[in-house]
Short mmCIF file of C-alpha atoms in Angstrom, two decimals:
data_model
loop_
_atom_site.label_atom_id
_atom_site.label_comp_id
_atom_site.label_asym_id
_atom_site.label_seq_id
_atom_site.Cartn_x
_atom_site.Cartn_y
_atom_site.Cartn_z
CA UNK A 1 71.18 -24.36 1.15
CA UNK A 2 72.24 -24.80 4.54
CA UNK A 3 75.59 -24.84 6.20
CA UNK A 4 76.53 -26.50 9.13
CA UNK A 5 77.03 -24.32 12.40
CA UNK A 6 77.21 -23.95 16.04
CA UNK A 7 73.76 -24.01 18.12
CA UNK A 8 74.62 -20.36 19.43
CA UNK A 9 75.53 -18.59 15.56
CA UNK A 10 71.93 -20.56 13.98
CA UNK A 11 69.84 -19.46 16.97
CA UNK A 12 70.83 -15.54 16.26
CA UNK A 13 68.04 -16.41 13.27
CA UNK A 14 65.73 -15.87 16.02
CA UNK A 15 64.32 -12.48 15.87
CA UNK A 16 62.12 -10.59 15.90
CA UNK A 17 61.42 -12.36 19.16
CA UNK A 18 58.15 -11.79 21.04
CA UNK A 19 58.70 -10.63 25.01
CA UNK A 20 55.96 -11.20 27.57
CA UNK A 21 56.08 -10.32 31.34
CA UNK A 22 54.90 -13.36 33.48
CA UNK A 23 53.76 -12.32 36.82
CA UNK A 24 53.02 -14.09 40.18
CA UNK A 25 52.90 -13.29 43.90
CA UNK A 26 54.84 -15.33 46.49
CA UNK A 27 54.55 -16.12 49.52
CA UNK A 28 54.74 -12.48 50.84
CA UNK A 29 52.01 -11.46 48.54
CA UNK A 30 54.39 -9.64 46.85
CA UNK A 31 53.73 -9.13 42.92
CA UNK A 32 57.00 -10.55 40.77
CA UNK A 33 56.96 -9.87 37.31
CA UNK A 34 59.63 -11.06 35.19
CA UNK A 35 60.20 -10.70 31.50
CA UNK A 36 60.13 -13.64 29.84
CA UNK A 37 60.89 -14.67 25.98
CA UNK A 38 60.22 -18.36 25.53
CA UNK A 39 55.89 -18.67 25.52
CA UNK A 40 53.86 -19.63 23.48
CA UNK A 41 50.36 -20.53 23.14
CA UNK A 42 49.07 -24.49 23.75
CA UNK A 43 45.61 -25.17 23.46
CA UNK A 44 42.85 -23.35 21.86
CA UNK A 45 40.21 -25.63 23.59
CA UNK A 46 40.27 -25.27 26.95
CA UNK A 47 42.94 -21.45 25.81
CA UNK A 48 46.18 -22.80 27.46
CA UNK A 49 49.70 -20.92 27.67
CA UNK A 50 52.81 -22.22 28.11
CA UNK A 51 56.31 -20.61 29.21
CA UNK A 52 59.30 -21.66 30.19
CA UNK A 53 61.37 -20.16 33.19
CA UNK A 54 65.22 -21.13 33.87
CA UNK A 55 65.10 -22.69 37.62
CA UNK A 56 67.56 -20.45 38.44
CA UNK A 57 65.05 -17.39 38.83
CA UNK A 58 62.78 -16.23 42.06
CA UNK A 59 59.57 -16.72 39.90
CA UNK A 60 59.74 -20.65 39.82
CA UNK A 61 59.03 -19.93 42.76
CA UNK A 62 56.40 -17.13 42.92
CA UNK A 63 54.15 -20.11 40.59
CA UNK A 64 54.81 -22.76 42.87
CA UNK A 65 53.65 -21.50 45.24
CA UNK A 66 50.30 -19.23 44.03
CA UNK A 67 49.77 -21.46 41.10
CA UNK A 68 48.53 -18.64 39.02
CA UNK A 69 49.85 -16.29 37.20
CA UNK A 70 49.20 -13.61 34.05
CA UNK A 71 50.86 -12.73 31.23
CA UNK A 72 50.80 -9.73 29.68
CA UNK A 73 52.00 -8.32 26.39
CA UNK A 74 54.32 -5.82 26.72
CA UNK A 75 53.47 -2.23 24.31
CA UNK A 76 56.68 -1.47 21.88
CA UNK A 77 56.54 1.07 24.30
CA UNK A 78 57.24 -0.26 27.48
CA UNK A 79 60.49 -1.61 27.00
CA UNK A 80 62.36 0.01 30.35
CA UNK A 81 59.98 -1.12 31.94
CA UNK A 82 61.00 -5.39 29.98
CA UNK A 83 64.87 -5.28 30.41
CA UNK A 84 64.21 -4.35 34.35
CA UNK A 85 61.79 -7.19 35.08
CA UNK A 86 64.24 -8.81 33.06
CA UNK A 87 67.57 -8.15 35.13
CA UNK A 88 67.25 -8.57 38.50
CA UNK A 89 65.66 -10.91 40.58
CA UNK A 90 62.91 -10.88 42.80
CA UNK A 91 65.06 -12.69 45.13
CA UNK A 92 66.18 -8.88 46.46
CA UNK A 93 64.11 -6.75 44.34
CA UNK A 94 60.93 -5.03 44.42
CA UNK A 95 60.13 -4.47 41.31
CA UNK A 96 56.91 -2.97 41.16
CA UNK A 97 58.08 -0.72 43.92
CA UNK A 98 61.23 -0.57 42.29
CA UNK A 99 60.58 0.78 38.70
CA UNK A 100 56.93 2.47 38.02
CA UNK A 101 55.00 0.90 36.10
CA UNK A 102 50.63 0.45 36.29
CA UNK A 103 49.13 -2.21 36.92
CA UNK A 104 45.66 -3.16 38.29
CA UNK A 105 44.64 -6.04 40.06
CA UNK A 106 43.56 -9.55 38.72
CA UNK A 107 39.93 -10.39 38.05
CA UNK A 108 39.85 -14.09 37.91
CA UNK A 109 43.47 -15.32 40.79
CA UNK A 110 45.12 -13.90 42.72
CA UNK A 111 47.56 -11.16 40.53
CA UNK A 112 47.71 -8.10 39.30
CA UNK A 113 47.49 -6.98 35.29
CA UNK A 114 50.30 -4.45 33.42
CA UNK A 115 47.84 -1.90 33.11
CA UNK A 116 49.73 -0.45 29.86
CA UNK A 117 49.93 -3.76 28.43
CA UNK A 118 48.55 -4.89 24.92
CA UNK A 119 47.08 -7.42 26.86
CA UNK A 120 46.50 -9.40 30.16
CA UNK A 121 45.82 -13.14 30.32
CA UNK A 122 44.96 -14.40 34.16
CA UNK A 123 46.85 -17.87 34.07
CA UNK A 124 45.34 -21.08 36.58
CA UNK A 125 48.26 -23.91 37.04
CA UNK A 126 47.91 -27.43 34.71
CA UNK A 127 51.41 -28.65 34.60
CA UNK A 128 54.74 -27.25 34.68
CA UNK A 129 57.48 -29.95 32.88
CA UNK A 130 61.12 -30.37 33.29
CA UNK A 131 63.08 -29.35 30.48
CA UNK A 132 66.77 -29.12 30.52
CA UNK A 133 67.78 -25.67 32.36
CA UNK A 134 64.13 -24.46 32.71
CA UNK A 135 60.67 -25.68 33.93
CA UNK A 136 58.15 -24.84 31.55
CA UNK A 137 54.40 -23.93 33.33
CA UNK A 138 51.40 -24.87 31.21
CA UNK A 139 48.61 -22.18 32.39
CA UNK A 140 44.84 -22.42 31.27
CA UNK A 141 43.47 -19.02 30.96
CA UNK A 142 40.20 -18.28 32.89
CA UNK A 143 39.82 -14.12 31.98
CA UNK A 144 41.20 -11.80 29.22
CA UNK A 145 41.93 -8.16 29.07
CA UNK A 146 42.89 -5.98 26.18
CA UNK A 147 44.29 -1.89 26.04
CA UNK A 148 42.10 0.26 26.01
CA UNK A 149 43.72 1.97 23.67
CA UNK A 150 45.35 0.52 20.62
CA UNK A 151 48.98 -0.76 20.96
CA UNK A 152 51.54 -2.34 19.72
CA UNK A 153 53.48 -5.30 21.72
CA UNK A 154 56.93 -5.35 22.01
CA UNK A 155 59.49 -7.98 20.41
CA UNK A 156 63.74 -8.37 21.08
CA UNK A 157 64.85 -7.36 17.62
CA UNK A 158 67.99 -8.50 17.48
CA UNK A 159 70.80 -10.03 20.02
CA UNK A 160 71.88 -7.85 23.28
CA UNK A 161 68.67 -7.29 24.56
CA UNK A 162 67.55 -4.66 21.62
CA UNK A 163 63.62 -4.37 21.81
CA UNK A 164 61.33 -2.25 20.07
CA UNK A 165 57.93 -3.21 17.90
CA UNK A 166 58.81 -6.13 15.03
CA UNK A 167 57.21 -3.41 12.32
CA UNK B 1 44.10 0.92 31.12
CA UNK B 2 42.55 -2.75 30.82
CA UNK B 3 38.88 -4.21 29.99
CA UNK B 4 38.11 -7.80 30.45
CA UNK B 5 36.83 -9.15 26.66
CA UNK B 6 36.54 -12.83 25.74
CA UNK B 7 39.50 -14.82 24.63
CA UNK B 8 38.83 -14.52 21.01
CA UNK B 9 38.80 -11.52 20.88
CA UNK B 10 42.43 -10.91 23.24
CA UNK B 11 44.52 -12.96 21.36
CA UNK B 12 44.72 -11.25 18.21
CA UNK B 13 46.49 -9.21 19.93
CA UNK B 14 48.91 -11.83 19.38
CA UNK B 15 51.24 -10.32 15.82
CA UNK B 16 53.21 -10.40 14.65
CA UNK B 17 53.47 -14.78 15.37
CA UNK B 18 56.47 -16.40 14.05
CA UNK B 19 56.30 -19.18 11.72
CA UNK B 20 57.96 -22.85 12.03
CA UNK B 21 57.91 -25.78 9.99
CA UNK B 22 58.35 -29.13 11.94
CA UNK B 23 59.00 -32.13 10.10
CA UNK B 24 59.45 -35.75 11.07
CA UNK B 25 58.77 -39.00 9.19
CA UNK B 26 56.41 -41.78 9.71
CA UNK B 27 56.63 -45.46 9.11
CA UNK B 28 56.55 -46.08 5.18
CA UNK B 29 59.51 -43.40 5.74
CA UNK B 30 58.16 -40.24 4.68
CA UNK B 31 59.09 -36.69 5.65
CA UNK B 32 55.92 -35.25 6.58
CA UNK B 33 56.17 -31.11 7.25
CA UNK B 34 53.75 -29.27 9.39
CA UNK B 35 53.52 -25.39 9.67
CA UNK B 36 53.21 -24.21 13.75
CA UNK B 37 53.27 -21.09 14.97
CA UNK B 38 53.21 -22.36 18.85
CA UNK B 39 56.56 -23.41 19.19
CA UNK B 40 59.01 -21.46 21.87
CA UNK B 41 62.65 -22.32 23.24
CA UNK B 42 62.78 -24.48 26.08
CA UNK B 43 66.27 -24.44 27.69
CA UNK B 44 69.69 -23.21 26.63
CA UNK B 45 71.82 -26.35 28.53
CA UNK B 46 71.64 -28.22 26.47
CA UNK B 47 69.77 -26.04 23.51
CA UNK B 48 66.08 -27.20 23.28
CA UNK B 49 63.11 -26.33 21.64
CA UNK B 50 59.48 -27.07 21.77
CA UNK B 51 56.65 -27.02 19.80
CA UNK B 52 52.78 -27.67 20.33
CA UNK B 53 50.99 -29.96 17.72
CA UNK B 54 47.01 -30.99 17.77
CA UNK B 55 46.41 -33.85 19.06
CA UNK B 56 44.56 -34.25 15.60
CA UNK B 57 47.30 -33.87 13.62
CA UNK B 58 49.19 -36.46 11.56
CA UNK B 59 52.48 -34.94 13.22
CA UNK B 60 51.25 -36.69 16.28
CA UNK B 61 52.29 -39.91 15.05
CA UNK B 62 55.39 -39.09 12.30
CA UNK B 63 56.91 -37.86 15.85
CA UNK B 64 56.26 -40.43 18.41
CA UNK B 65 57.35 -42.93 15.35
CA UNK B 66 60.26 -41.31 14.79
CA UNK B 67 61.08 -39.66 17.85
CA UNK B 68 62.95 -36.80 16.62
CA UNK B 69 61.82 -33.99 14.11
CA UNK B 70 63.31 -31.24 12.19
CA UNK B 71 62.29 -27.17 12.87
CA UNK B 72 62.87 -25.11 10.40
CA UNK B 73 62.54 -21.42 9.98
CA UNK B 74 61.03 -20.72 7.10
CA UNK B 75 62.15 -17.44 4.73
CA UNK B 76 59.21 -14.65 4.32
CA UNK B 77 59.24 -15.85 0.81
CA UNK B 78 58.09 -19.38 1.55
CA UNK B 79 54.21 -17.82 2.93
CA UNK B 80 53.55 -20.60 -0.04
CA UNK B 81 55.08 -23.89 1.02
CA UNK B 82 53.54 -22.42 4.61
CA UNK B 83 50.37 -22.41 4.03
CA UNK B 84 50.84 -25.53 2.03
CA UNK B 85 52.46 -28.01 5.18
CA UNK B 86 49.69 -25.92 7.71
CA UNK B 87 46.04 -27.23 5.58
CA UNK B 88 47.37 -30.02 4.25
CA UNK B 89 47.49 -33.69 6.39
CA UNK B 90 50.01 -35.92 5.61
CA UNK B 91 47.49 -38.95 6.75
CA UNK B 92 46.29 -38.12 2.47
CA UNK B 93 48.85 -35.97 1.02
CA UNK B 94 52.31 -36.47 0.63
CA UNK B 95 53.20 -32.69 1.09
CA UNK B 96 56.80 -32.60 -0.07
CA UNK B 97 55.02 -34.46 -3.66
CA UNK B 98 52.68 -32.37 -3.99
CA UNK B 99 54.77 -28.88 -3.12
CA UNK B 100 57.65 -27.87 -4.75
CA UNK B 101 59.21 -27.30 -1.56
CA UNK B 102 63.85 -28.58 -1.96
CA UNK B 103 64.75 -30.65 1.01
CA UNK B 104 68.24 -31.01 2.21
CA UNK B 105 69.18 -34.46 4.49
CA UNK B 106 69.74 -33.74 7.94
CA UNK B 107 72.69 -35.10 9.33
CA UNK B 108 72.52 -36.47 12.57
CA UNK B 109 68.95 -37.85 12.48
CA UNK B 110 67.16 -39.58 10.44
CA UNK B 111 64.57 -36.54 8.72
CA UNK B 112 65.10 -33.85 6.24
CA UNK B 113 66.03 -29.69 6.27
CA UNK B 114 64.16 -26.94 4.56
CA UNK B 115 66.84 -26.21 1.85
CA UNK B 116 65.39 -22.32 1.63
CA UNK B 117 65.36 -21.93 4.59
CA UNK B 118 65.72 -19.16 7.69
CA UNK B 119 67.64 -22.21 10.06
CA UNK B 120 66.93 -25.39 11.01
CA UNK B 121 67.90 -27.31 13.78
CA UNK B 122 68.16 -30.95 14.47
CA UNK B 123 66.14 -32.34 17.48
CA UNK B 124 65.92 -35.79 18.87
CA UNK B 125 62.28 -36.19 21.14
CA UNK B 126 62.85 -35.95 24.77
CA UNK B 127 59.61 -35.03 26.05
CA UNK B 128 55.78 -35.56 25.62
CA UNK B 129 52.99 -33.29 27.71
CA UNK B 130 49.51 -32.83 27.86
CA UNK B 131 47.86 -29.78 27.24
CA UNK B 132 44.20 -29.30 26.03
CA UNK B 133 43.78 -29.96 22.90
CA UNK B 134 47.27 -29.67 22.34
CA UNK B 135 50.66 -32.43 23.03
CA UNK B 136 53.50 -30.27 23.80
CA UNK B 137 56.69 -32.59 22.06
CA UNK B 138 59.98 -30.80 24.01
CA UNK B 139 63.23 -31.29 21.35
CA UNK B 140 66.71 -31.64 22.58
CA UNK B 141 68.97 -29.70 19.50
CA UNK B 142 71.74 -31.58 18.57
CA UNK B 143 73.44 -30.22 14.86
CA UNK B 144 72.21 -26.79 13.01
CA UNK B 145 71.74 -25.44 10.30
CA UNK B 146 71.85 -22.09 8.62
CA UNK B 147 70.80 -20.65 4.92
CA UNK B 148 74.12 -19.57 2.98
CA UNK B 149 72.33 -16.54 2.41
CA UNK B 150 70.90 -14.15 4.82
CA UNK B 151 66.78 -14.67 4.81
CA UNK B 152 64.28 -13.30 7.11
CA UNK B 153 62.29 -15.24 9.09
CA UNK B 154 58.31 -15.94 7.90
CA UNK B 155 55.69 -14.75 10.57
CA UNK B 156 51.38 -14.26 10.55
CA UNK B 157 51.49 -10.79 10.44
CA UNK B 158 47.31 -10.77 10.73
CA UNK B 159 43.93 -12.74 11.44
CA UNK B 160 43.18 -15.06 8.35
CA UNK B 161 47.25 -16.95 7.58
CA UNK B 162 48.65 -13.59 6.74
CA UNK B 163 52.04 -14.20 6.42
CA UNK B 164 55.05 -11.84 5.90
CA UNK B 165 57.90 -10.69 7.40
CA UNK B 166 57.61 -8.77 10.72
CA UNK B 167 59.52 -5.75 9.29
#
């Protein structure tokens, strides 16, 4: 049976929620990673993925500038990197310089892959749509990669940025 | 270390993937549920959610007609309902008539809630955006509900529509 309650309470039932790390280069050519929970697949043919980024975030500028981004699925042992990339701003922090997280060059776009991630998807920007306090960016996946070792994805498992494997 | 592979293989690393059931009424006033994995939150203030629906699906018509929809988080014991609602078309099936799934009236929009779900969110349609073979619908959440009993969400845990709790 359902009981009406405030949205802020109801949305606490969403966990576990997937975590991705999106990376786009800024005007200075610096790769800027951001940790996001708000992402989904949006097309099968061609493969496309969407991310929702808060309007205030530096990543808005980097994605608009480079018109491409990678989406990495961090592995369950990358919680510290995900927390760091999600809590600092690329406006005043070179995140990859300040946090030790191995990267590799992307193959089809000018961005980087997360070397230890479960998978990485290289996307070219297709559309952006305003949605409340966020911008939805849709990218077409033009190149895909997985880890040579089997890894589990990282999830937010409970409120308060509790991160870990889903199972 | 990353290895480039085909998208179809790489995307198999996405699991567990959340499952929601979206419901919108058609022109005949019939509530039509569809099971979706492609959904995300897109705004905090106001709260907004997005779903991606295949262009060929009947739900496109129902959402465009009623300009509102509910998003339910099915509980982990609703796998059979999720499979049924995700495999039949509302064009030729009255899904709620053919599968025993308790519903309640929505409070703020003309749709229904899933009585046994973890939570239900009533949304008014804000925007729609084309993305490849899908349409992204964004709805503003104007009324929220949770189950009076504690429940776990349902996830697709592996390819081939394997459904269950994430942990």
